[in-house]
Coordinates of C-alpha atoms (C1' of nucleotides) in Angstrom, one line a residue:
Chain A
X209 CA 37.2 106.5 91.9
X210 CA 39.4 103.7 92.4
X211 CA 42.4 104.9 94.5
X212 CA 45.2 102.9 92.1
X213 CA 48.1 102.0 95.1
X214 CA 51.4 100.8 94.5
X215 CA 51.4 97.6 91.7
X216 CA 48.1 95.9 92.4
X217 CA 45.5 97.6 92.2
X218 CA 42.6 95.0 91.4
X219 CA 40.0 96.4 89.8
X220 CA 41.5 99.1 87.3
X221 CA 42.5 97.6 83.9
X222 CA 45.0 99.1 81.9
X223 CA 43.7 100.4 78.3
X224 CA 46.3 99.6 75.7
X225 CA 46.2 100.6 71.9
X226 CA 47.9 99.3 69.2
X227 CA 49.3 100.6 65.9
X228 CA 51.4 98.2 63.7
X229 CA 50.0 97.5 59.9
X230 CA 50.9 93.8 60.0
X231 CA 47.5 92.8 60.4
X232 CA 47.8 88.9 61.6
X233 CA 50.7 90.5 64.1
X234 CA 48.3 92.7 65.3
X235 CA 45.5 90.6 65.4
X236 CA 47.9 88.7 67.3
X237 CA 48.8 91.0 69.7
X238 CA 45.3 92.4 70.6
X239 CA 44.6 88.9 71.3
X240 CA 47.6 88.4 73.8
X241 CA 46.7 91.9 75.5
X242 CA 43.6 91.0 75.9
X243 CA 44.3 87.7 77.6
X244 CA 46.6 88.8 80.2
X245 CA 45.2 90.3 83.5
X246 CA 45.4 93.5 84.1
X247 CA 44.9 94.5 80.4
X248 CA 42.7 95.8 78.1
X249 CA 43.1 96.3 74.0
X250 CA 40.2 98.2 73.1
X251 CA 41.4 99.6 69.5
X252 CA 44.0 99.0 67.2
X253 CA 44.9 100.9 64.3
X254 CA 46.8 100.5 61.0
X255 CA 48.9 103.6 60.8
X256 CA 49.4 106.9 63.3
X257 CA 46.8 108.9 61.8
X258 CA 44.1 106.8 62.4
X259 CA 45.0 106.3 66.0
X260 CA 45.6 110.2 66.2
X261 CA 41.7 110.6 65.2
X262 CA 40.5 108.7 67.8
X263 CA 42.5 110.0 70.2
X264 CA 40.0 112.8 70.3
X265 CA 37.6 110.6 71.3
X266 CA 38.8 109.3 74.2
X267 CA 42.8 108.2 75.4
X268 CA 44.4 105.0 76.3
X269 CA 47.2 104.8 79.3
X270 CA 49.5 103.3 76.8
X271 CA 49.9 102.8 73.4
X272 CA 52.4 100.6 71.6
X273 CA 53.4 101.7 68.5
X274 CA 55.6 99.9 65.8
X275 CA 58.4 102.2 63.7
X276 CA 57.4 100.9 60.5
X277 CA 54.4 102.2 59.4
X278 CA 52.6 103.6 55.9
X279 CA 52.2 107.4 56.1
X280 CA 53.5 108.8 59.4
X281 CA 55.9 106.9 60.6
X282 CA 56.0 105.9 64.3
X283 CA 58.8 108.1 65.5
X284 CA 56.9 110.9 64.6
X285 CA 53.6 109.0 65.8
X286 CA 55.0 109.5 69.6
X287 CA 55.3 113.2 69.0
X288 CA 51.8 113.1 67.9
X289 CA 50.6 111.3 70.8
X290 CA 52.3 113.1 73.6
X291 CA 51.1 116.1 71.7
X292 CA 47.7 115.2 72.2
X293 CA 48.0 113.9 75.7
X294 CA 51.2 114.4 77.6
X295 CA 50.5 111.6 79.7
X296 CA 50.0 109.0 77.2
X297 CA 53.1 106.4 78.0
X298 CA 54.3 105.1 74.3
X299 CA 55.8 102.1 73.9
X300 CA 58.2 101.0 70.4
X301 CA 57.5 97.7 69.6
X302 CA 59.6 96.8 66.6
X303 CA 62.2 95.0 64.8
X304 CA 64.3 97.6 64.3
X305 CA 67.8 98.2 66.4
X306 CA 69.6 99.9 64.3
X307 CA 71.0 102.9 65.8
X308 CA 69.4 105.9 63.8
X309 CA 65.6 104.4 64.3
X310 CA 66.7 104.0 68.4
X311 CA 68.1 107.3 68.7
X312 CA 65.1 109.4 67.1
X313 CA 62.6 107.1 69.4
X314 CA 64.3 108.3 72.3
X315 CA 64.4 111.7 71.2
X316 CA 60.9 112.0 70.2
X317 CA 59.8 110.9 73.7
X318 CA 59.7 107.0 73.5
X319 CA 58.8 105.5 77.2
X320 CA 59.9 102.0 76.1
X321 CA 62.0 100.5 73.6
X322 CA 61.4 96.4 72.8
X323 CA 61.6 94.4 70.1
X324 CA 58.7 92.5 68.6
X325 CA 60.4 89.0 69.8
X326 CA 59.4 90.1 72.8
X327 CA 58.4 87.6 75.1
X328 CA 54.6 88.0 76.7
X329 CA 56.1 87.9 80.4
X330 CA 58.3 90.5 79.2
X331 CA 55.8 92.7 77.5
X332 CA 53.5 92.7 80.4
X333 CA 57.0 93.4 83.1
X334 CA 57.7 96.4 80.4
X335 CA 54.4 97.8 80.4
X336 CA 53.9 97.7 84.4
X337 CA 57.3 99.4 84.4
X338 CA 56.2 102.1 81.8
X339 CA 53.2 102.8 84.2
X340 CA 56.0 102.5 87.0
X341 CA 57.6 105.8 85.6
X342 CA 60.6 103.1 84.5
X343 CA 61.6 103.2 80.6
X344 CA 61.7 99.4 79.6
X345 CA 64.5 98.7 77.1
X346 CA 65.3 95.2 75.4
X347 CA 68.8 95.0 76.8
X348 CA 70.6 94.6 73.2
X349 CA 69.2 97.6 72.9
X350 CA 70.1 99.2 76.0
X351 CA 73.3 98.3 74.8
X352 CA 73.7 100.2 71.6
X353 CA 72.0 103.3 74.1
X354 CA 74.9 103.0 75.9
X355 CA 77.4 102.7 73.5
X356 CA 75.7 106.2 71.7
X357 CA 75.9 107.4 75.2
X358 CA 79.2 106.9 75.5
X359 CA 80.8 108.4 72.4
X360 CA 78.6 111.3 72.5
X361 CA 80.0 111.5 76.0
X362 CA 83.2 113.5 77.1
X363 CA 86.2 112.1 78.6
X364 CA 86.3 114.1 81.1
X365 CA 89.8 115.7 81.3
X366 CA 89.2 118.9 83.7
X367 CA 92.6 120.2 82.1
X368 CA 93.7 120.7 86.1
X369 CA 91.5 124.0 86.8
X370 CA 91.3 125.1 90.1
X371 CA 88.6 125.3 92.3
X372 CA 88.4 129.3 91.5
X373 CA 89.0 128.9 88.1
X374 CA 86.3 126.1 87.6
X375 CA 83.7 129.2 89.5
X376 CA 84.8 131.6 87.1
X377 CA 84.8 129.7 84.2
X378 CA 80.7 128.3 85.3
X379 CA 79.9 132.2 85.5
X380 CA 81.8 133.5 82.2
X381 CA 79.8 130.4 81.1
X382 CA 76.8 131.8 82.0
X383 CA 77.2 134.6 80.1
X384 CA 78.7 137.0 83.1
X385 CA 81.0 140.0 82.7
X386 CA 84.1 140.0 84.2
X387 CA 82.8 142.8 86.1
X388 CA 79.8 140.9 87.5
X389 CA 81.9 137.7 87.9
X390 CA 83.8 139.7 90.6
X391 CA 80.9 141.2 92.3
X392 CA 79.5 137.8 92.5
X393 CA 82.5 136.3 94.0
X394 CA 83.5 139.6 96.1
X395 CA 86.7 139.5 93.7
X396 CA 88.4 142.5 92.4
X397 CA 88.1 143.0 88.3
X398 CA 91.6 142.4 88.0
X399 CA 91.6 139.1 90.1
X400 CA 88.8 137.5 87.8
X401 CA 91.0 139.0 84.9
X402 CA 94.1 137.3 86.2
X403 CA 92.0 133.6 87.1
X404 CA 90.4 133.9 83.3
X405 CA 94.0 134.2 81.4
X406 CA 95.1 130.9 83.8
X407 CA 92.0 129.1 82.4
X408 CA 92.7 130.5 78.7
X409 CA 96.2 128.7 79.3
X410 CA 95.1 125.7 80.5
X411 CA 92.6 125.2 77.9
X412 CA 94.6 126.2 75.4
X413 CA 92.2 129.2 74.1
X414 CA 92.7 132.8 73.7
X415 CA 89.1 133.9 73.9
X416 CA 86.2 133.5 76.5
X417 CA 83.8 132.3 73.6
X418 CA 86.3 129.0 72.7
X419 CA 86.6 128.9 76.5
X420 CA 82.9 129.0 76.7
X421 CA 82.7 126.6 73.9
X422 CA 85.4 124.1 75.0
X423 CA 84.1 123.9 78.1
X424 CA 80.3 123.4 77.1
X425 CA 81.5 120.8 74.7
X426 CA 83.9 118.6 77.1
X427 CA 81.3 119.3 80.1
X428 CA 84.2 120.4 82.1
X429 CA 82.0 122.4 84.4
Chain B
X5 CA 70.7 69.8 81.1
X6 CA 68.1 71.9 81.8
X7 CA 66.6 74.5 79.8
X8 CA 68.1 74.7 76.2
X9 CA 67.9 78.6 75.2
X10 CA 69.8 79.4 71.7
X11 CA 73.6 80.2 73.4
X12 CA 73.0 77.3 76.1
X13 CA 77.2 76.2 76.4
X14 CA 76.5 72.8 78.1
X15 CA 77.1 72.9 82.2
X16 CA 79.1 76.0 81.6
X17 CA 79.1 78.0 85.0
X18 CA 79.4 81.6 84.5
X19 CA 81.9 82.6 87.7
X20 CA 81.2 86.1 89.0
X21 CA 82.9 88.0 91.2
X22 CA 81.5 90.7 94.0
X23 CA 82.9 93.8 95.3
X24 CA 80.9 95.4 98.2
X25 CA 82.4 97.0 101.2
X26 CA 79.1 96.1 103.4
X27 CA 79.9 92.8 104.7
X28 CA 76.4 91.8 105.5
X29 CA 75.2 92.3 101.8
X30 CA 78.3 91.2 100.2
X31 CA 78.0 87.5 101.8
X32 CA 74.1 87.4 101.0
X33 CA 74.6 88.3 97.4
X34 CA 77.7 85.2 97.3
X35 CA 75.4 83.0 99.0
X36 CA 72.2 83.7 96.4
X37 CA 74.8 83.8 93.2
X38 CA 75.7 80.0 94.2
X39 CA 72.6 79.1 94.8
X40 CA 71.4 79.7 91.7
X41 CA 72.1 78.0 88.6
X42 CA 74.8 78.3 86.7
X43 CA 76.4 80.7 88.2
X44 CA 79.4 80.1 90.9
X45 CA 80.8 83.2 92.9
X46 CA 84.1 81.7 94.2
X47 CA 85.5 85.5 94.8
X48 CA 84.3 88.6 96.7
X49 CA 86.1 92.1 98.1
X50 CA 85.2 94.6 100.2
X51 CA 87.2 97.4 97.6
X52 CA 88.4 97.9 94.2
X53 CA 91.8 97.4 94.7
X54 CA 92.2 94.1 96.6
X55 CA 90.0 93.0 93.4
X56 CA 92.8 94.6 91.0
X57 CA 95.0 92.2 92.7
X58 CA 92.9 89.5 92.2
X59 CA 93.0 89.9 89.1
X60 CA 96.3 89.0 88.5
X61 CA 95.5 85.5 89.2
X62 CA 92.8 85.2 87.2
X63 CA 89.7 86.5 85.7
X64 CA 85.9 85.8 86.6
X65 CA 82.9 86.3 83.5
X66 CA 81.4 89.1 85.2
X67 CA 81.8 91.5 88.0
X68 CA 79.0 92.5 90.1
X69 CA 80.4 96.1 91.4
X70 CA 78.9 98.8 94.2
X71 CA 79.6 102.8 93.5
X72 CA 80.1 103.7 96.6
X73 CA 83.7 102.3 97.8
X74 CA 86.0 103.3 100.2
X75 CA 89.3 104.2 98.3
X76 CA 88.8 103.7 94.1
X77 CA 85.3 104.2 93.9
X78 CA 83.0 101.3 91.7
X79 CA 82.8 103.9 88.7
X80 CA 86.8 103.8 88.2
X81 CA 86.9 100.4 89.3
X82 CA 84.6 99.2 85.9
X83 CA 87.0 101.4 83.9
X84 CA 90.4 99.9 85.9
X85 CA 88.7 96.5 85.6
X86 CA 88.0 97.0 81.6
X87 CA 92.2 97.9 81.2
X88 CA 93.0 94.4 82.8
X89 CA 90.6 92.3 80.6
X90 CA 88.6 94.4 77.9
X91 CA 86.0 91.7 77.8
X92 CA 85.3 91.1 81.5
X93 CA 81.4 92.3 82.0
X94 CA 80.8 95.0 84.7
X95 CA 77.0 95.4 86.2
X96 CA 77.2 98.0 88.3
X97 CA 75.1 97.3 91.3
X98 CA 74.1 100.1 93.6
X99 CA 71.6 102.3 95.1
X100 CA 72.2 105.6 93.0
X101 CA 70.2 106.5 91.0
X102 CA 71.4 109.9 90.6
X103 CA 72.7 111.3 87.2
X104 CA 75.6 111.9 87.9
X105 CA 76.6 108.7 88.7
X106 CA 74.6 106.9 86.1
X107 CA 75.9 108.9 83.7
X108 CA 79.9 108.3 85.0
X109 CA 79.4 104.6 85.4
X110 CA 78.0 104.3 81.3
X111 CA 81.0 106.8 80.2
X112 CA 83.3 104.1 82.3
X113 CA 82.2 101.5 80.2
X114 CA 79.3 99.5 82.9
X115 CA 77.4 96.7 80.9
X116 CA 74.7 97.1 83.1
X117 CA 73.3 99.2 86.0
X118 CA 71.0 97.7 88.4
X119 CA 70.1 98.4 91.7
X120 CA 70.2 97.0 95.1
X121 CA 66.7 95.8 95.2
X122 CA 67.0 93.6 92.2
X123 CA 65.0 90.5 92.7
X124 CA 67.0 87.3 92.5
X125 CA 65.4 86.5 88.8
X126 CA 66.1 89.8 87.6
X127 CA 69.6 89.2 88.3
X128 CA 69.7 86.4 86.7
X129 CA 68.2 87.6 83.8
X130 CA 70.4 90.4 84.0
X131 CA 73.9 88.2 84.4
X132 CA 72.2 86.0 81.3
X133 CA 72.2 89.3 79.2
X134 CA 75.0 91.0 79.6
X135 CA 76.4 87.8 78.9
X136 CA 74.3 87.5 75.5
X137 CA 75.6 90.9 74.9
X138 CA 72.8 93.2 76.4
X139 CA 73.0 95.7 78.7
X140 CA 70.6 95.6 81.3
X141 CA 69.5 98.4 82.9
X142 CA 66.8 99.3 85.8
X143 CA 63.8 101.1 84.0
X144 CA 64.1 103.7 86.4
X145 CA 67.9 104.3 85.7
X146 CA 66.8 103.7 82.2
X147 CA 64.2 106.8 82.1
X148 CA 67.2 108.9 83.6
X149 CA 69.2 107.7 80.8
X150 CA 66.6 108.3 78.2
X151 CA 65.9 111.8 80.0
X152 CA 69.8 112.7 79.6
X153 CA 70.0 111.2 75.9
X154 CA 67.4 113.5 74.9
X155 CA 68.8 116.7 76.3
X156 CA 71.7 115.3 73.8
X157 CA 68.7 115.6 71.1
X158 CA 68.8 118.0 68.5
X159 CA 66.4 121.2 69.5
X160 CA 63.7 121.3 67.5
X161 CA 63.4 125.0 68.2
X162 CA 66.4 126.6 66.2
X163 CA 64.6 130.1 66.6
X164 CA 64.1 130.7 63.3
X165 CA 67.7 131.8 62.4
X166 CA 67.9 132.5 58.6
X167 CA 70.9 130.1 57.0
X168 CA 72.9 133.5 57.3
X169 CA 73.0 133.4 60.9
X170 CA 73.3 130.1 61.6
X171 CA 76.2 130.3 59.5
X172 CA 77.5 133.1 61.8
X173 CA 76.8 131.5 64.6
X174 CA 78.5 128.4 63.6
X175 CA 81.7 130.4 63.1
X176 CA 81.3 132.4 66.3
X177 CA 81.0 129.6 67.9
X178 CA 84.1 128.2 67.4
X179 CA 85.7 131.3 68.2
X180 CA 86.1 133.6 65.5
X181 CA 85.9 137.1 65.7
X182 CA 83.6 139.0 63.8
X183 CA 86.2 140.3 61.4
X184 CA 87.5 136.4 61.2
X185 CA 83.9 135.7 60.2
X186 CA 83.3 138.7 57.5
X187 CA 86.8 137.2 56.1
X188 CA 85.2 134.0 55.6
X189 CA 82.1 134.5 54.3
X190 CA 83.6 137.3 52.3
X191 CA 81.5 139.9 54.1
X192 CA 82.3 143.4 55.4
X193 CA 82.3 143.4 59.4
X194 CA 79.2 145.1 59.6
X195 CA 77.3 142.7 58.1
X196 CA 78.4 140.8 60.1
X197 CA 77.8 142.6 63.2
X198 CA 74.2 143.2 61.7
X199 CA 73.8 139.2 61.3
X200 CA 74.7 139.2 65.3
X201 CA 72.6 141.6 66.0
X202 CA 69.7 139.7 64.9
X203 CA 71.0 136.3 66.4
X204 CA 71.3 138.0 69.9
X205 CA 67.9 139.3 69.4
X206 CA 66.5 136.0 68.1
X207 CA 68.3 134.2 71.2
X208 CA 67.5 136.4 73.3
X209 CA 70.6 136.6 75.0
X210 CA 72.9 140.5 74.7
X211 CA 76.8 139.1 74.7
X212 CA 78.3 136.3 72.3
X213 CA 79.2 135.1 75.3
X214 CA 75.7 133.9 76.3
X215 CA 74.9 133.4 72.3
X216 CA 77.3 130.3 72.6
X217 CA 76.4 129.1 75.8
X218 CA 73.1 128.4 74.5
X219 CA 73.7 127.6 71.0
X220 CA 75.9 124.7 72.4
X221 CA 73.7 123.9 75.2
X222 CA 70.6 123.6 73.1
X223 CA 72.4 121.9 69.6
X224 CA 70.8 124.9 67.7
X225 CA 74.2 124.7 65.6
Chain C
dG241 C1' 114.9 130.2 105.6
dA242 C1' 114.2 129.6 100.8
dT243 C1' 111.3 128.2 97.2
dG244 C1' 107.1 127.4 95.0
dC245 C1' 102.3 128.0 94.3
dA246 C1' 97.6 129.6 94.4
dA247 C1' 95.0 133.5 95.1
dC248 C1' 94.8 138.0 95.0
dT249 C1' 95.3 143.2 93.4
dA250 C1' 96.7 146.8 90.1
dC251 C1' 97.7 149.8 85.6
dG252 C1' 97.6 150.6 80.8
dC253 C1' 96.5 150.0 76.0
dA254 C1' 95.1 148.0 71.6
dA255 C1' 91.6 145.2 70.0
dT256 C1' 87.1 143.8 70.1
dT257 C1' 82.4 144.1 71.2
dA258 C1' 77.5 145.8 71.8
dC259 C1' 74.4 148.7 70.1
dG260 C1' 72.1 153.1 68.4
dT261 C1' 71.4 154.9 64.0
dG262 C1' 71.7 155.7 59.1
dG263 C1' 71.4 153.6 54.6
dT264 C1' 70.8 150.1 49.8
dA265 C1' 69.4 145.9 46.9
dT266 C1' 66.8 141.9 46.0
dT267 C1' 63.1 138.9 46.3
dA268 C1' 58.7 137.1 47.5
dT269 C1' 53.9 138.0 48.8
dA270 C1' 49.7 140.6 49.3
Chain D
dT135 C1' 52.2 148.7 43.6
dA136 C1' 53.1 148.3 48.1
dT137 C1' 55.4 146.0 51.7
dA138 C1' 57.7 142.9 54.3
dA139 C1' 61.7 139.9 54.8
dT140 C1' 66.4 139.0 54.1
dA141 C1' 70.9 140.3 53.2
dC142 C1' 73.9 143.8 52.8
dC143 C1' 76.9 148.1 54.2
dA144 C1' 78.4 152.1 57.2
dC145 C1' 79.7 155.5 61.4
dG146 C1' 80.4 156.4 66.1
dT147 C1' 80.9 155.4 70.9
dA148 C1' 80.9 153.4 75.4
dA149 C1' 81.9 149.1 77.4
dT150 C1' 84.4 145.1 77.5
dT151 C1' 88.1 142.1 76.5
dG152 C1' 92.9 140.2 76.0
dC153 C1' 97.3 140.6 77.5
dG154 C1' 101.9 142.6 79.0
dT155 C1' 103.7 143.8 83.2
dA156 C1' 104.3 144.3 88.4
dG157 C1' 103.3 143.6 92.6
dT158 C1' 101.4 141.2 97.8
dT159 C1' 99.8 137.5 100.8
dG160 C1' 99.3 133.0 102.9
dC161 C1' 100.5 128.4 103.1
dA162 C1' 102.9 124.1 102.3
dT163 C1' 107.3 121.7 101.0
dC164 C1' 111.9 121.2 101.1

DNA sequence: GATGCAACTACGCAATTACGTGGTATTATA
DNA sequence: TATAATACCACGTAATTGCGTAGTTGCATC
């Protein structure tokens, strides 16, 4: 076998599948995989479950897979395909950015996120990167990623717990006992006692499960 | 003019600032910003602060800024940069690519996270995007920030709690007790209990404690 | 030297929890 | 008709929790 180093590694094409149902898009595509080096577009499909049959065949290193798509849609498609391989690298390629389609991608497993303007220098960067163990995404997309990212994120106000308190709190938080809490820490019972009502009153809780639950959801520890 | 794109502003120079403490790197990256075109770096600082001060004067397009800072680190910086002018652009540019600082810099409001090894055209691609409104990232930040986005995913595996417990759970969660609970859902503590019982079980986890902890941590609720 | 603060230890008690064990009623499926 | 699954109810007990109260120690600031 060909040992595949770094980037360039002459001889080994890349096998690339594609599902989309537009089929002068796809046509179109196949062609433009298939005329840049390094390439190769053996199959295309129409929808997911036709790809998913021949995946028993044989496998591609990458398939890129539009959203849109009669039958099984393509989010679900990537679940499909990493089901069948794990190692498959799956590529979105579609004119969708609206939020919901982006986030269930991602979630499902997508490796890449790009748009079908997608340029052909881009799409052959993206796929190198895909192989590269990157995660290609068209940046006004990137963009929205980040905003999601943001608001599902926590400000992170550590409501001023001390060193010990933030300790206890990550064990209580692990489901620990007060009891074990203090053999972990060589503290007495009544010590971990004393640090757990401080943290009660600084988060503003009267129980370890909304202390466990504040602090899971505002990722204070 | 050269090459007319879709938002090509005629002759406009985009004027970008830089603030690196490592002398050497700071006056290569000036030198390669003005020498390519349409871009003009007129200012650069070694920290956060003397940039804050700068900024008094006046503002720059974008601001190319390194995490790692002696005093305010690059992460507040974006965020102390954004308070000054909301629509300055911040491209974080650095040689982390650990999560926890990825994941600081986006929740500080970063347009873009590259790092340090970005060729000259990718930074110009880059500046050009985050300009346009994208958000570019390195593929191999962006698989870190796919990776975390989908531990935000919802689990697929809600072991098989009945509506019931999930119910339950919901209302433990936020830190009812289990009378609190049987109040609400107009059942007798017991049942309640018994509902627990079988959550714990299901969870595999023996204290509410740890129920929580890993209803939160997983999204089952 | 006084003051404040974080960390630590301690006792007691009511409330709550975890869990073993005993039931019943309804509904869907074999 | 049997049987499993779900939801429901109940008793008792040991363990754990939440919280009022009352101390000591070390260290830094004033």
């Amino acid at each position: 076998m060909d040992t595949a180093d770094k980037d360039n590694a002459p001889a080994k094409e890349l096998n690339v599948w594609i599902v989309e149902d537009h089929p002068s898009y796809r046509k179109s595509m196949v062609f433009l995989l298939n005329s840049m080096d390094g390439f190769n577009c053996e199959k295309d499909f129409e929808d997911v479950e036709s790809a998913l049959d021949e995946l028993k065949e044989g496998k591609p290193d990458i398939i890129l897979c539009d959203i849109d798509l009669p039958g099984m849609n393509g989010v679900a498609g990537v679940a499909a395909f990493k089901a069948v391989y794990d190692d498959i690298f799956v590529i979105m390629l579609t004119v969708h950015d609206e939020e919901e389609y982006i986030f269930n991608a991602i979630c499902a497993g997508a490796d890449g996120y790009l748009l079908k303007s997608t340029s052909e220098e881009e799409l052959n960067r993206s796929i190198m990167e895909v192989v590269n163990g990157g995660a290609p995404i068209n940046p006004r997309i990137a963009h929205k990623v980040l905003k999601m990212f943001s608001t599902f994120a926590p400000k992170q106000d550590d409501y001023d717990l001390t060193e010990r308190e933030q300790e206890v709190l990550k064990l209580i938080t692990n489901g620990k006992t007060k009891k074990h809490v203090a053999a972990e820490l060589f503290l007495s019972f009544h010590t971990v006692d004393y640090h757990l009502r401080n943290i009660y009153k600084k988060l503003q809780v009267n129980s370890r499960t909304e202390a466990v639950a504040k602090a899971l959801r505002e990722r204070i520890i």
